[in-house]
Amino acid sequence: MTTIAAQPYEYELPEDLQCCALVIIDMQRDFLELGGFGDALGNDVTRLQAIVPTVKQLLETFRQLNLPIIHTLECHKPDLSDCPPAKLHRGKSSLKIGDAGPMGRILIDGEPGNQIIPELTPLSGEIVLTKSGKGAFCRTDLELQLHRKGITHLLFTGVTTEVCVQTTMREANDRGFECLLIEDATDSYFPEFKIATIEMLRAQGGIIGWTTTAEEVISVLN
Ligand code: TIU
């Protein structure tokens, strides 16, 4: 049995590593570059760029081993038919979802701002899942895709820790997946929210799952 040193205790990998997927949440220009959705919400988006090399290292490790990789993108259809009014009207920013911004229409599928950042561009064979919610299981076929591929273990990276990453990890945990958050491959606009999220996910004996570092994962897989 292969284990990864983690909190609150060791994370057991499945015997067949093909059952283990790297999940990269929303590493899209909207959240990491000026002029996107994250910026429109009033956040300092530049601080998220620090995790890019770590996510890239994990991505390369999974690619070298030919293991499953899932990229997600938060976005909406151009006619906004998949954007609930509660989401569309939330907040007081001048630029809303669907408005024209410096990187195209904010959070709209196919716009320049809605591309995954160049460092992490998906390769063919990797799952690219578009989602209109914060969680990747909401209004998507992700659960079906994972079951069809026999994937049982999910290693989470991406942004932001307490919004889309945490929501997806909670959804996955409730569906019976073994979830591991890679702490230095995720970040938030609010450092204190990242810390709190890590603590709450792994509290109570791993109530939602485990947390570890990229180095631990890479050293075990290599
Ligand atoms: N605003 C914020 O922190 N996050 C999001 O809106 N989406 C994701 O986390 N991807």
Short mmCIF file of N, CA and C in Angstrom, two decimals, residues 29-30 33-37 39-40 94-108 111-114:
data_model
loop_
_atom_site.label_atom_id
_atom_site.label_comp_id
_atom_site.label_asym_id
_atom_site.label_seq_id
_atom_site.Cartn_x
_atom_site.Cartn_y
_atom_site.Cartn_z
N ARG A 29 -7.72 32.70 -16.79
CA ARG A 29 -7.27 34.09 -16.75
C ARG A 29 -8.24 34.95 -15.92
N ASP A 30 -9.54 34.62 -15.95
CA ASP A 30 -10.55 35.36 -15.18
C ASP A 30 -10.18 35.56 -13.71
N GLU A 33 -5.67 37.07 -13.71
CA GLU A 33 -5.13 38.22 -14.44
C GLU A 33 -6.04 39.44 -14.25
N LEU A 34 -5.44 40.60 -14.43
CA LEU A 34 -6.20 41.85 -14.33
C LEU A 34 -7.25 41.91 -15.43
N GLY A 35 -8.42 42.43 -15.11
CA GLY A 35 -9.47 42.60 -16.11
C GLY A 35 -10.46 41.46 -16.19
N GLY A 36 -10.29 40.45 -15.33
CA GLY A 36 -11.21 39.32 -15.32
C GLY A 36 -12.24 39.42 -14.21
N PHE A 37 -12.89 38.28 -13.95
CA PHE A 37 -13.97 38.26 -12.95
C PHE A 37 -13.43 38.53 -11.54
N ASP A 39 -10.83 40.18 -10.60
CA ASP A 39 -10.48 41.60 -10.51
C ASP A 39 -11.75 42.44 -10.40
N ALA A 40 -12.77 42.10 -11.20
CA ALA A 40 -14.03 42.86 -11.17
C ALA A 40 -14.69 42.79 -9.79
N SER A 94 -19.00 47.23 -10.86
CA SER A 94 -19.50 47.87 -12.10
C SER A 94 -19.50 46.86 -13.25
N LEU A 95 -18.56 45.90 -13.24
CA LEU A 95 -18.52 44.88 -14.29
C LEU A 95 -19.16 43.60 -13.77
N LYS A 96 -20.20 43.16 -14.45
CA LYS A 96 -20.92 41.94 -14.04
C LYS A 96 -20.62 40.81 -15.04
N ILE A 97 -21.02 39.60 -14.68
CA ILE A 97 -20.89 38.45 -15.59
C ILE A 97 -21.60 38.80 -16.91
N GLY A 98 -20.90 38.59 -18.01
CA GLY A 98 -21.48 38.86 -19.33
C GLY A 98 -21.14 40.25 -19.86
N ASP A 99 -20.70 41.16 -19.00
CA ASP A 99 -20.32 42.50 -19.48
C ASP A 99 -18.99 42.43 -20.23
N ALA A 100 -18.78 43.40 -21.12
CA ALA A 100 -17.52 43.46 -21.87
C ALA A 100 -16.42 44.03 -20.99
N GLY A 101 -15.35 43.26 -20.83
CA GLY A 101 -14.19 43.70 -20.05
C GLY A 101 -12.96 43.70 -20.92
N PRO A 102 -11.79 44.01 -20.35
CA PRO A 102 -10.56 44.06 -21.15
C PRO A 102 -10.15 42.70 -21.74
N MET A 103 -10.64 41.59 -21.16
CA MET A 103 -10.32 40.26 -21.71
C MET A 103 -11.57 39.62 -22.31
N GLY A 104 -12.45 40.44 -22.85
CA GLY A 104 -13.69 39.92 -23.43
C GLY A 104 -14.81 39.92 -22.40
N ARG A 105 -15.91 39.27 -22.75
CA ARG A 105 -17.05 39.27 -21.82
C ARG A 105 -16.70 38.47 -20.56
N ILE A 106 -17.03 39.04 -19.43
CA ILE A 106 -16.64 38.48 -18.13
C ILE A 106 -17.28 37.10 -17.92
N LEU A 107 -16.42 36.10 -17.68
CA LEU A 107 -16.82 34.73 -17.30
C LEU A 107 -17.71 34.04 -18.34
N ILE A 108 -17.48 34.39 -19.61
CA ILE A 108 -18.27 33.75 -20.68
C ILE A 108 -17.40 32.75 -21.44
N GLU A 111 -14.40 33.20 -24.29
CA GLU A 111 -13.78 34.54 -24.32
C GLU A 111 -12.30 34.44 -23.89
N PRO A 112 -11.47 35.42 -24.30
CA PRO A 112 -10.04 35.34 -23.94
C PRO A 112 -9.81 35.17 -22.43
N GLY A 113 -10.58 35.86 -21.62
CA GLY A 113 -10.40 35.75 -20.16
C GLY A 113 -10.79 34.40 -19.62
N ASN A 114 -11.52 33.66 -20.40
CA ASN A 114 -12.03 32.36 -19.94
C ASN A 114 -11.11 31.20 -20.35
#
